[in-house]
PDB file of C-alpha atoms in Angstrom:
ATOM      1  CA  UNK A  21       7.906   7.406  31.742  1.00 62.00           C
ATOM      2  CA  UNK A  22      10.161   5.519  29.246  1.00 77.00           C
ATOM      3  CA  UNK A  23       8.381   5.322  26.120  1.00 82.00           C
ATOM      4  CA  UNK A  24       8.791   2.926  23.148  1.00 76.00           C
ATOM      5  CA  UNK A  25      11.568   3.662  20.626  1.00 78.00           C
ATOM      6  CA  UNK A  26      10.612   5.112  17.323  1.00 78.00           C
ATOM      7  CA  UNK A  27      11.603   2.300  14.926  1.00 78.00           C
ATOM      8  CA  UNK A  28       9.957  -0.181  17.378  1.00 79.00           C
ATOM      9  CA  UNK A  29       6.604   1.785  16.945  1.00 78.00           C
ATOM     10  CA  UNK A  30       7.217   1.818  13.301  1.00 79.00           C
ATOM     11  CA  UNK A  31       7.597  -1.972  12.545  1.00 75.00           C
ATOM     12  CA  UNK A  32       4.493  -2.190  15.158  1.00 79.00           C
ATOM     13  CA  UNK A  33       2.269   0.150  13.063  1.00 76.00           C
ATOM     14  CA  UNK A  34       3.793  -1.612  10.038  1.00 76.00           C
ATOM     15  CA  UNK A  35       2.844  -5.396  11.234  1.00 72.00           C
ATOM     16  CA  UNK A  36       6.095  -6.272  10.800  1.00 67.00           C
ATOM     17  CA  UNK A  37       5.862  -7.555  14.376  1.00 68.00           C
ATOM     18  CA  UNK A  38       3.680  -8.488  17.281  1.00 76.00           C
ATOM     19  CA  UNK A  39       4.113  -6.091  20.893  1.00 77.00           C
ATOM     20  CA  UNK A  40       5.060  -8.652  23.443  1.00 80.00           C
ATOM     21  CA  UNK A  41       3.625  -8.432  26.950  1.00 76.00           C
ATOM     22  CA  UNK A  42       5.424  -5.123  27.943  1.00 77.00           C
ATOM     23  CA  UNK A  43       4.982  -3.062  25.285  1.00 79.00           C
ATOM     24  CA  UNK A  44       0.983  -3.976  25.023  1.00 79.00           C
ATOM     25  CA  UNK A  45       0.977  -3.112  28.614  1.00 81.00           C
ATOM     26  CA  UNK A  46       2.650   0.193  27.730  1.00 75.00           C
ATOM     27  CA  UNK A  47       0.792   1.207  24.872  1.00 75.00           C
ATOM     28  CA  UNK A  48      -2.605   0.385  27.474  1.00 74.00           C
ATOM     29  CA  UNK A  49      -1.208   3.161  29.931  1.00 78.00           C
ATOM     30  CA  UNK A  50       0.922   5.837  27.221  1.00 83.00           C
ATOM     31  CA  UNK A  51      -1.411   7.793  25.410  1.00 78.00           C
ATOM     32  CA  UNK A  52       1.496   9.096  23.509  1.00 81.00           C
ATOM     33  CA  UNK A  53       2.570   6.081  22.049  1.00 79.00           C
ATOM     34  CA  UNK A  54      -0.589   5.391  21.174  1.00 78.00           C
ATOM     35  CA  UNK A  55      -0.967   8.182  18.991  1.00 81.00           C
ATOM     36  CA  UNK A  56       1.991   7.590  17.552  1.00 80.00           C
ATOM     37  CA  UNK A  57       1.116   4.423  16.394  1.00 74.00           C
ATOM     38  CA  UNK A  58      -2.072   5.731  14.767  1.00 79.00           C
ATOM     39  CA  UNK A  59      -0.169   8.357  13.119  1.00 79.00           C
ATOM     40  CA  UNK A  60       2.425   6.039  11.754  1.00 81.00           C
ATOM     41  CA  UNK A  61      -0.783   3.451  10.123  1.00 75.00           C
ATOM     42  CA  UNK A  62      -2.807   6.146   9.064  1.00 76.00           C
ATOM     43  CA  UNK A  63       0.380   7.827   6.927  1.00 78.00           C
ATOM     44  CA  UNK A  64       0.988   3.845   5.691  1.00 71.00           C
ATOM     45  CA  UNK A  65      -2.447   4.036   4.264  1.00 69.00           C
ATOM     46  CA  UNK A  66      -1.966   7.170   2.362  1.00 69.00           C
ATOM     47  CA  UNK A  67       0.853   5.640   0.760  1.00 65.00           C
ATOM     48  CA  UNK A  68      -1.547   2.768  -0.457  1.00 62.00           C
ATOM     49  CA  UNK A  69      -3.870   4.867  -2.028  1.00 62.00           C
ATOM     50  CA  UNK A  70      -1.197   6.751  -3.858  1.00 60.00           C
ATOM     51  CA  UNK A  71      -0.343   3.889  -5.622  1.00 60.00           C
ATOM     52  CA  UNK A  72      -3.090   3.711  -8.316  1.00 58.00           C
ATOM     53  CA  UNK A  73      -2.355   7.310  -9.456  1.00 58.00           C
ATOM     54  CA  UNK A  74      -0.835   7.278 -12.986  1.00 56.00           C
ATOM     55  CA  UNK A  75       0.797  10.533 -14.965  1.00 59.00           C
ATOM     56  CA  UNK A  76       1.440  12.295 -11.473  1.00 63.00           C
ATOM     57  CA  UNK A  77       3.101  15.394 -11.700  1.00 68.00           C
ATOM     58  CA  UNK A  78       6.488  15.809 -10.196  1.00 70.00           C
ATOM     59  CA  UNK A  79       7.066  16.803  -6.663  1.00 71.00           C
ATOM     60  CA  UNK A  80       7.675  19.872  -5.512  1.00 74.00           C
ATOM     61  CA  UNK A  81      11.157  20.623  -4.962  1.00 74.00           C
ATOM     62  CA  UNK A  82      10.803  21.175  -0.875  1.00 74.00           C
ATOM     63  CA  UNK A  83       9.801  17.590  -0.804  1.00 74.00           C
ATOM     64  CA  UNK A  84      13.201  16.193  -2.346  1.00 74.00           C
ATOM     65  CA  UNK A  85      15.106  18.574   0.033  1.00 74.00           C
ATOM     66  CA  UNK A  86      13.043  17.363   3.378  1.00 75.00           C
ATOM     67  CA  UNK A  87      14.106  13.804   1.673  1.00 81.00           C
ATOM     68  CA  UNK A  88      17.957  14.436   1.374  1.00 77.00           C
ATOM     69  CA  UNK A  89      18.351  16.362   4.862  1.00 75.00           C
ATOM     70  CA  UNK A  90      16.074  13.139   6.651  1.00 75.00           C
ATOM     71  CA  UNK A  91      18.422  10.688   4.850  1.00 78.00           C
ATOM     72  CA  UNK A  92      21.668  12.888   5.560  1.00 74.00           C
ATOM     73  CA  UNK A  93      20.595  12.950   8.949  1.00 70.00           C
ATOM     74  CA  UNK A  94      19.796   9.236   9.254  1.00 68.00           C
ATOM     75  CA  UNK A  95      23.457   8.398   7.838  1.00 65.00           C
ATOM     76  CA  UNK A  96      25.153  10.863  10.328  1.00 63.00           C
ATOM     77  CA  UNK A  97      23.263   8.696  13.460  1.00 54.00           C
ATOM     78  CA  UNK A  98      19.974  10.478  14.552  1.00 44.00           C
ATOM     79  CA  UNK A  99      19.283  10.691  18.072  1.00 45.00           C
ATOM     80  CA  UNK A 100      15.529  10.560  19.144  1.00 43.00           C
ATOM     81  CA  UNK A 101      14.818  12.871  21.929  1.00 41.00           C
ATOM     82  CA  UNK A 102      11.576  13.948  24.296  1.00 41.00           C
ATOM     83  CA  UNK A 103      11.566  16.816  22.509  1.00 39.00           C
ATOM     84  CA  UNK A 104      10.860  14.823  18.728  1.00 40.00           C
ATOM     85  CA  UNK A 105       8.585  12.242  20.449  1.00 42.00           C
ATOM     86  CA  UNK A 106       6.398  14.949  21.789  1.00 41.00           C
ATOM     87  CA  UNK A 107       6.033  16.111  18.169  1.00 42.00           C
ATOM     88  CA  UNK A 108       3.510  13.551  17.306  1.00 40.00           C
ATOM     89  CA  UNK A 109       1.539  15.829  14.712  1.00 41.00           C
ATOM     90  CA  UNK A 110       3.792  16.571  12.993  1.00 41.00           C
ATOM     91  CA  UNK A 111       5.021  13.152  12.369  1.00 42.00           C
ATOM     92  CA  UNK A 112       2.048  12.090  10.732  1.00 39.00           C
ATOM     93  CA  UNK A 113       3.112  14.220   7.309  1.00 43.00           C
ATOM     94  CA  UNK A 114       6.757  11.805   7.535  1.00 41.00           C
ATOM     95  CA  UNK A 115       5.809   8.615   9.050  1.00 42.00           C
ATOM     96  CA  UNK A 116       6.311   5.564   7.242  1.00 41.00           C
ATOM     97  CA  UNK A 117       4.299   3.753   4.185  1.00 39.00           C
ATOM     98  CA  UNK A 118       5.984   0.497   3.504  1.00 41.00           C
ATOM     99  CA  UNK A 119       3.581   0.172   0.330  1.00 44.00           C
ATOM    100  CA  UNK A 120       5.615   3.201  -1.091  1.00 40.00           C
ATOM    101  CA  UNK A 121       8.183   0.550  -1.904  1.00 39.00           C
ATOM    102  CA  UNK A 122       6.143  -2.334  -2.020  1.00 43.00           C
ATOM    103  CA  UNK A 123       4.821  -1.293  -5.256  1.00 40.00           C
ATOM    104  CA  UNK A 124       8.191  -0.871  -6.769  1.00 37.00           C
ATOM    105  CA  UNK A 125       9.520  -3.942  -5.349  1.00 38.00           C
ATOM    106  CA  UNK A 126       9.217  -6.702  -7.692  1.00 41.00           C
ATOM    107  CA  UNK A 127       6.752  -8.185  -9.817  1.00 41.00           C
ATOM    108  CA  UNK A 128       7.979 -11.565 -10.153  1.00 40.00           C
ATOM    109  CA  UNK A 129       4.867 -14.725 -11.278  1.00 44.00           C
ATOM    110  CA  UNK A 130       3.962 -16.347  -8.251  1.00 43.00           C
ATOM    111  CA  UNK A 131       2.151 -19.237  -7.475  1.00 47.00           C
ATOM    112  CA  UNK A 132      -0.895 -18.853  -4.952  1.00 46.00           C
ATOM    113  CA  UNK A 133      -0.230 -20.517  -1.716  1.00 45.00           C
ATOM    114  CA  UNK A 134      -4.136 -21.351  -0.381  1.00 41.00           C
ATOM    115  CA  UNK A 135      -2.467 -21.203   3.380  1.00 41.00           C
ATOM    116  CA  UNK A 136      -2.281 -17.513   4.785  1.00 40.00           C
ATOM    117  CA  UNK A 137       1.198 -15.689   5.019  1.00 38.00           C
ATOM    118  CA  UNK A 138       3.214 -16.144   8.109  1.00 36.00           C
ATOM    119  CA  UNK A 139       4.555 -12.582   9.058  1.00 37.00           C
ATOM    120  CA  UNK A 140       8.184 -12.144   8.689  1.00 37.00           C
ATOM    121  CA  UNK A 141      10.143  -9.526  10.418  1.00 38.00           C
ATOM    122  CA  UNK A 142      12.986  -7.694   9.098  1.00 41.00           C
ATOM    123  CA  UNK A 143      15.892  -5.828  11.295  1.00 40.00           C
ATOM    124  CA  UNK A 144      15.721  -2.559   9.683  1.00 43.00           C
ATOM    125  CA  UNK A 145      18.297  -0.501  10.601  1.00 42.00           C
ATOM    126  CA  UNK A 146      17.564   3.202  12.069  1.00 48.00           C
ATOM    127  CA  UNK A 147      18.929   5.197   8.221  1.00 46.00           C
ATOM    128  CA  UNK A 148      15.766   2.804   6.884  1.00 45.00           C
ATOM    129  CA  UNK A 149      13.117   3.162   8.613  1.00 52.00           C
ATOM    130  CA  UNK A 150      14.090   7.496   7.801  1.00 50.00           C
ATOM    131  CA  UNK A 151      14.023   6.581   4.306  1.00 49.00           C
ATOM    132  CA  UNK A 152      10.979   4.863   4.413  1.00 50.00           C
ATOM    133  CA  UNK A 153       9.420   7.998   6.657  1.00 52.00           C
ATOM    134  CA  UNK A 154      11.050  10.078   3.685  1.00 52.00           C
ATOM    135  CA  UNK A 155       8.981   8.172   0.722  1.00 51.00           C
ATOM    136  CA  UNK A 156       5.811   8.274   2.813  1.00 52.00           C
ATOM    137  CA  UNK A 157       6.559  12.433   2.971  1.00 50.00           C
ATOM    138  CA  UNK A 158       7.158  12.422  -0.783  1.00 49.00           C
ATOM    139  CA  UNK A 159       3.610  10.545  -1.414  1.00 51.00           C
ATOM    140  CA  UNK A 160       2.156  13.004   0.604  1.00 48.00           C
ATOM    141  CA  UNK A 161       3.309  15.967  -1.504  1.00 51.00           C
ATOM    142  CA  UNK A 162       2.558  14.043  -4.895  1.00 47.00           C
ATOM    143  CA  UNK A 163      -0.968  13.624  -3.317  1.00 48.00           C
ATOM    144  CA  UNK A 164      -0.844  17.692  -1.933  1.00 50.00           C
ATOM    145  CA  UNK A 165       0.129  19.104  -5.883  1.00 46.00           C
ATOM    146  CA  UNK A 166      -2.349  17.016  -7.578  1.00 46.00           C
ATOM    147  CA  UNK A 167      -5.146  18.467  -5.737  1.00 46.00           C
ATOM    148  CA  UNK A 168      -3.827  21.992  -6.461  1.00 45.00           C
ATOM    149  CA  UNK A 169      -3.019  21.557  -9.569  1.00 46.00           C
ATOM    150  CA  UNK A 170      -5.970  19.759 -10.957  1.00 51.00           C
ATOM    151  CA  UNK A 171      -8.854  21.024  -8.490  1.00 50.00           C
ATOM    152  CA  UNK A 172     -11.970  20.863 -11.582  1.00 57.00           C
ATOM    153  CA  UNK A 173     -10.491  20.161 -15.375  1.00 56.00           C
ATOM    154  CA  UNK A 174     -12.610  21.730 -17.295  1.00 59.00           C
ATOM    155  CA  UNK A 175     -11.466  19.415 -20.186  1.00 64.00           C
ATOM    156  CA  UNK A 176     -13.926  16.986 -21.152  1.00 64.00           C
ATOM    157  CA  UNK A 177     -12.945  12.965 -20.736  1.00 68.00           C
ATOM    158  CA  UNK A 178     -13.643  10.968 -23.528  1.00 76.00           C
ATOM    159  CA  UNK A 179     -15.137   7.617 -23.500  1.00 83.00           C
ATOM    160  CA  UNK A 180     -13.003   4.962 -22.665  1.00 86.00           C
ATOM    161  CA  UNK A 181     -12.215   1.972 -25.353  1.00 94.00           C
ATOM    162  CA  UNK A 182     -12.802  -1.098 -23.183  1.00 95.00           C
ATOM    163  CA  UNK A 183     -11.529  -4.513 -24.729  1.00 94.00           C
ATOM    164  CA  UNK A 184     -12.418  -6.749 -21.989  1.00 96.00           C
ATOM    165  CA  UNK A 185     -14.763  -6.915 -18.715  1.00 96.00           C
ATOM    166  CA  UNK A 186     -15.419  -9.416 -16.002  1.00 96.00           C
ATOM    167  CA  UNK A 187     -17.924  -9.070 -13.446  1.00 97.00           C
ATOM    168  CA  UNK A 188     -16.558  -9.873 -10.003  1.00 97.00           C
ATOM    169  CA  UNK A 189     -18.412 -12.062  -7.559  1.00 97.00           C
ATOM    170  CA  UNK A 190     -17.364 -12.946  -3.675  1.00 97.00           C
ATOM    171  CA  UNK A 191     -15.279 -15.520  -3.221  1.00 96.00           C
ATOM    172  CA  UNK A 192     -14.563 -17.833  -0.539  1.00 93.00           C
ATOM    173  CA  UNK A 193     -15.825 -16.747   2.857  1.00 93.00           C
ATOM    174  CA  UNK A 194     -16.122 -13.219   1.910  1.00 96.00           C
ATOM    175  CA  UNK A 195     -20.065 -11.913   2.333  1.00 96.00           C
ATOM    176  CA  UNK A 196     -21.624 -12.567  -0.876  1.00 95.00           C
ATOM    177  CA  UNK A 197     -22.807  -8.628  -1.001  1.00 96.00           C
ATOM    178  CA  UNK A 198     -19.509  -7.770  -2.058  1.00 96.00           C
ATOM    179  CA  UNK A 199     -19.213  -7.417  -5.782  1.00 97.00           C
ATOM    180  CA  UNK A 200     -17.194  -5.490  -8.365  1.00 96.00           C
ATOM    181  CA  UNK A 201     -16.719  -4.736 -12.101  1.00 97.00           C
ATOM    182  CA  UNK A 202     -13.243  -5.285 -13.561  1.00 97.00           C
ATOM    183  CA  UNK A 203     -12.846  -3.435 -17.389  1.00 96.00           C
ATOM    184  CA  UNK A 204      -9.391  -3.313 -19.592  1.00 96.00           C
ATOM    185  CA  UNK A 205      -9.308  -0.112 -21.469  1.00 95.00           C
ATOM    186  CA  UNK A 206      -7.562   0.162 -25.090  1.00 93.00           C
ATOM    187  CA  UNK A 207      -4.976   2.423 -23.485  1.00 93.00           C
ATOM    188  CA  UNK A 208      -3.792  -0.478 -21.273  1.00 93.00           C
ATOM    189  CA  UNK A 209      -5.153   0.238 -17.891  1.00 94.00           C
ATOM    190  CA  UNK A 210      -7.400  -1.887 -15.144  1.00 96.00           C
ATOM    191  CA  UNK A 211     -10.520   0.096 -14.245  1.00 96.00           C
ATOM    192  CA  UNK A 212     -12.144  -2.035 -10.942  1.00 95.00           C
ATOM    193  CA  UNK A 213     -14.959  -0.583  -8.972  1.00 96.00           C
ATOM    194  CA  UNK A 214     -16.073  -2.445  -6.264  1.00 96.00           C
ATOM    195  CA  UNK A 215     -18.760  -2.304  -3.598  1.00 95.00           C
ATOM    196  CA  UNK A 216     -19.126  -3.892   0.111  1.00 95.00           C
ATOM    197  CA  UNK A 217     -16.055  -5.440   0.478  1.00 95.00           C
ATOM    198  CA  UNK A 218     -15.488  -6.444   4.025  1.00 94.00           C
ATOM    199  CA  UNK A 219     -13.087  -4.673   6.279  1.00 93.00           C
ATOM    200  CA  UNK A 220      -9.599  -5.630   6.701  1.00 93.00           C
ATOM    201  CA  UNK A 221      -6.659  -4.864   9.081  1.00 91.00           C
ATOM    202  CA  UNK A 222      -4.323  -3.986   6.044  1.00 92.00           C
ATOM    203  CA  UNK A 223      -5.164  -3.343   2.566  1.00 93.00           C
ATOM    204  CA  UNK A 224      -6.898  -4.855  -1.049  1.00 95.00           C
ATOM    205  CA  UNK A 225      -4.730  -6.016  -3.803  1.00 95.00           C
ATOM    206  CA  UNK A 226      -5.733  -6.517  -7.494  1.00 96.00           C
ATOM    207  CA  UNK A 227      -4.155  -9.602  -9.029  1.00 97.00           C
ATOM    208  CA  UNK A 228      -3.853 -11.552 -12.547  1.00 97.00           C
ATOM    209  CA  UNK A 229      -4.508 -15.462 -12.589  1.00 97.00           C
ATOM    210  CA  UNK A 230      -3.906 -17.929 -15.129  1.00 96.00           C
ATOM    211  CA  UNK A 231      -6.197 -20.322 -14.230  1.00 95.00           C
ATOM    212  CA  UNK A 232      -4.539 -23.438 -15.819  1.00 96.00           C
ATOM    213  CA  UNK A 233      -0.806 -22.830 -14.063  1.00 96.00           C
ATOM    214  CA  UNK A 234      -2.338 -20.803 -10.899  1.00 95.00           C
ATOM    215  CA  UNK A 235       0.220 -18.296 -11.611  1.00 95.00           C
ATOM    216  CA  UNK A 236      -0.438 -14.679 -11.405  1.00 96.00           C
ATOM    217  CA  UNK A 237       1.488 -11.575 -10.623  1.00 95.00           C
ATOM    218  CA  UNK A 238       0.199  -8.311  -9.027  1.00 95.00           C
ATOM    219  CA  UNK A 239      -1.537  -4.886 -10.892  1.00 95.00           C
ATOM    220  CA  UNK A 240      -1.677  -3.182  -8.002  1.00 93.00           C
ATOM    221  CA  UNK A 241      -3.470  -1.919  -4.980  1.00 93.00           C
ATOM    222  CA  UNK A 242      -7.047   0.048  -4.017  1.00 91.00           C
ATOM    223  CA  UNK A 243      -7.189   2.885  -1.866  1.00 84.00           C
ATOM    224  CA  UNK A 244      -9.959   4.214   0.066  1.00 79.00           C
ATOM    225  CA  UNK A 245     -12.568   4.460  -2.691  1.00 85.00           C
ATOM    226  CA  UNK A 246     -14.701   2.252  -4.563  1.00 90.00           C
ATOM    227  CA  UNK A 247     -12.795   2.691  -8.372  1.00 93.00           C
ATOM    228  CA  UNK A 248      -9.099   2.914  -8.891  1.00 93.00           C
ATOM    229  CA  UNK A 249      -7.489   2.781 -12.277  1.00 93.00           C
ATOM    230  CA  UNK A 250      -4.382   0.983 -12.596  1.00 95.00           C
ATOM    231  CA  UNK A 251      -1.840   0.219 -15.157  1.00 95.00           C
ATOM    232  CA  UNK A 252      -1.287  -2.661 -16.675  1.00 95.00           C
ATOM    233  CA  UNK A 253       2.964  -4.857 -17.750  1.00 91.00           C
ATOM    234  CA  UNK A 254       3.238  -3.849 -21.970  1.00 89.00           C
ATOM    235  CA  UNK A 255       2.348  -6.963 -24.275  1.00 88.00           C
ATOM    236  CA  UNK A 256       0.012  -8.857 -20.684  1.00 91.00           C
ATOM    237  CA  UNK A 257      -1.066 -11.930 -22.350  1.00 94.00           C
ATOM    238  CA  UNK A 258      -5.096 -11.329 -20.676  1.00 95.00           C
ATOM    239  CA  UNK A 259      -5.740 -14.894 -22.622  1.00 94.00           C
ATOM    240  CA  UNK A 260      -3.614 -16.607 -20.161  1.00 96.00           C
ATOM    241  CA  UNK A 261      -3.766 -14.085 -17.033  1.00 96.00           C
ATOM    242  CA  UNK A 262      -7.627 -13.895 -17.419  1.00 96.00           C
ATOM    243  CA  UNK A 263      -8.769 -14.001 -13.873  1.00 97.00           C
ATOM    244  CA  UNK A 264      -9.155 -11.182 -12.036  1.00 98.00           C
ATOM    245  CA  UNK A 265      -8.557 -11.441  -8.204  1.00 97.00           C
ATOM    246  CA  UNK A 266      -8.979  -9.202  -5.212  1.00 97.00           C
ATOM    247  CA  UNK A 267      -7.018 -10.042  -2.020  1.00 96.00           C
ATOM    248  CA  UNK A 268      -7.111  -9.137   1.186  1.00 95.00           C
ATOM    249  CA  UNK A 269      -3.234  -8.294   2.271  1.00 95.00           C
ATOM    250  CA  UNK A 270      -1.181  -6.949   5.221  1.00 93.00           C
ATOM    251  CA  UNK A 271       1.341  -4.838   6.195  1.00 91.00           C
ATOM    252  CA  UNK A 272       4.092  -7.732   6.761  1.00 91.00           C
ATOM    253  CA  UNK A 273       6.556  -7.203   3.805  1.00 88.00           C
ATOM    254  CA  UNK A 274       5.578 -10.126   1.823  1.00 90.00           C
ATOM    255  CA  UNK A 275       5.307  -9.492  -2.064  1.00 91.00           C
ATOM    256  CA  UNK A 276       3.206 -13.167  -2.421  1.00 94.00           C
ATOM    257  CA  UNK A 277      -0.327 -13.357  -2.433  1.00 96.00           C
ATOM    258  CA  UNK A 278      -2.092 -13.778   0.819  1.00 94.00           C
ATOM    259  CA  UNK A 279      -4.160 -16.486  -0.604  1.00 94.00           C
ATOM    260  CA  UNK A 280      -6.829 -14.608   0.932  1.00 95.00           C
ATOM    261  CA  UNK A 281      -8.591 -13.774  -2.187  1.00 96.00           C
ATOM    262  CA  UNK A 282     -12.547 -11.812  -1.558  1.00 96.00           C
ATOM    263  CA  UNK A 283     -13.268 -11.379  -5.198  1.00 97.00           C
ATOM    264  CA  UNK A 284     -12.692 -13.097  -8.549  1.00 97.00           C
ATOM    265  CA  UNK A 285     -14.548 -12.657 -11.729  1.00 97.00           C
ATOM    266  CA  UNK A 286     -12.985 -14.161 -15.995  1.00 97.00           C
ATOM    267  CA  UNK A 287     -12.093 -11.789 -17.930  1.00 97.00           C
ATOM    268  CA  UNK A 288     -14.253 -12.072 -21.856  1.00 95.00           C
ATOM    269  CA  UNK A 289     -14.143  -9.990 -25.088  1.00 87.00           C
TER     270      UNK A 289
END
């Protein structure tokens, strides 16, 4: 059987495109490629949740190296092979997390556009998608090192100094048992906990509004739990930005809001 290329499984796992008639008809009949698939979406959502970690220790040094030889390989023209598709497993340590950059990419005011995102592909080349699978591997590791370094601190946390707070309340269409809490500490950092949010196909972003221009710019993103703590830009005018927003987003490349927002609560204090 002739299975799907690598990269095209990538950028399907990845949203970046829809499968057209043959390759939904594939992935119906090739278990293989169907795991594949899974393993690439489930790595993407490890990189998500990595995002909201702050004061990470570094790497360890095996994970640069697997880094450098992927990329050094990618350059010289990797070949995929039966042999490396039937190593679906292990691929699900180095698949790709196109959050891992997304966070980094840009945080550039934008103004919310109420109609939903239009998807918009990208011709990757081969070396990129590696690099990508490389930064998903590295997130991995961060994730692996904090858990052994840092299994129970003993060290007692003190109370947080919180300088403003906003309940958050559904918005929109979203179920109105979904709620949250949204605090800014003195150190500079966005505590949110939420509860009940509705499922989604990609993944929840945390946004600042100014309610008066509609412009806002993105904190960050939640993982898999119901708190993350995220940092906030030096010298954020919260006077201005003073809405809090939670958005439903997906894996599609786009660094705007989705305008599909499920929470929103004004900051005070």
């Amino acid at each position: 059987m002739q299975h799907l290329d690598h990269d095209r499984l990538v950028f399907l796992a990845l949203g970046e495109s829809e499968a057209d008639n043959g390759e939904s008809t594939h992935l119906g009949t090739c278990a293989l490629c169907r795991a594949e698939v899974a393993s690439l979406q489930q790595v993407a959502g490890l990189g998500t949740e990595t995002q909201g970690l702050a004061d990470l220790p570094d790497p360890p040094e095996h994970v640069w190296q697997g880094i450098e030889a992927q990329v050094r390989a990618a350059e010289a023209g990797p070949l995929l092979t039966d042999t490396r598709r039937r190593r679906v497993p292990e691929q699900a340590d180095t698949t790709t997390a196109e959050q891992t950059f997304g966070a980094a990419a840009e945080s550039t005011v934008t103004r919310l556009d109420p109609a939903r995102r239009s998807r918009r592909g990208h011709g990757w080349s081969g070396w990129v998608a590696t690099a990508v699978t490389a930064a998903a591997a590295a997130a991995v590791g961060v994730v692996g090192t904090v858990s052994v370094l840092r299994p129970d601190d003993p060290t007692p946390t003190p109370t947080p100094v919180v300088v403003a707070s906003a309940p958050l309340a559904a918005y929109g269409a979203t179920p109105p048992t979904a709620k949250g809490d949204a605090r800014v500490l003195k150190d500079g950092q966005l505590h949110l906990h939420v509860a009940n949010l509705p499922s989604v196909a990609g993944y929840y972003e945390v946004w600042l509004i100014n309610p008066t221009t509609m412009e806002m710019f993105s904190v960050g993103t939640l993982g898999g739990g119901s708190d993350a703590l995220l940092p906030l830009p030096p010298n954020v005018d919260l006077k201005s930005y003073s809405v809090v927003d939670v958005s439903a987003e997906q894996y599609d490349n786009n660094t705007r809001h989705s305008g599909d927002s499920l929470l929103r609560g004004s900051l005070t204090g």
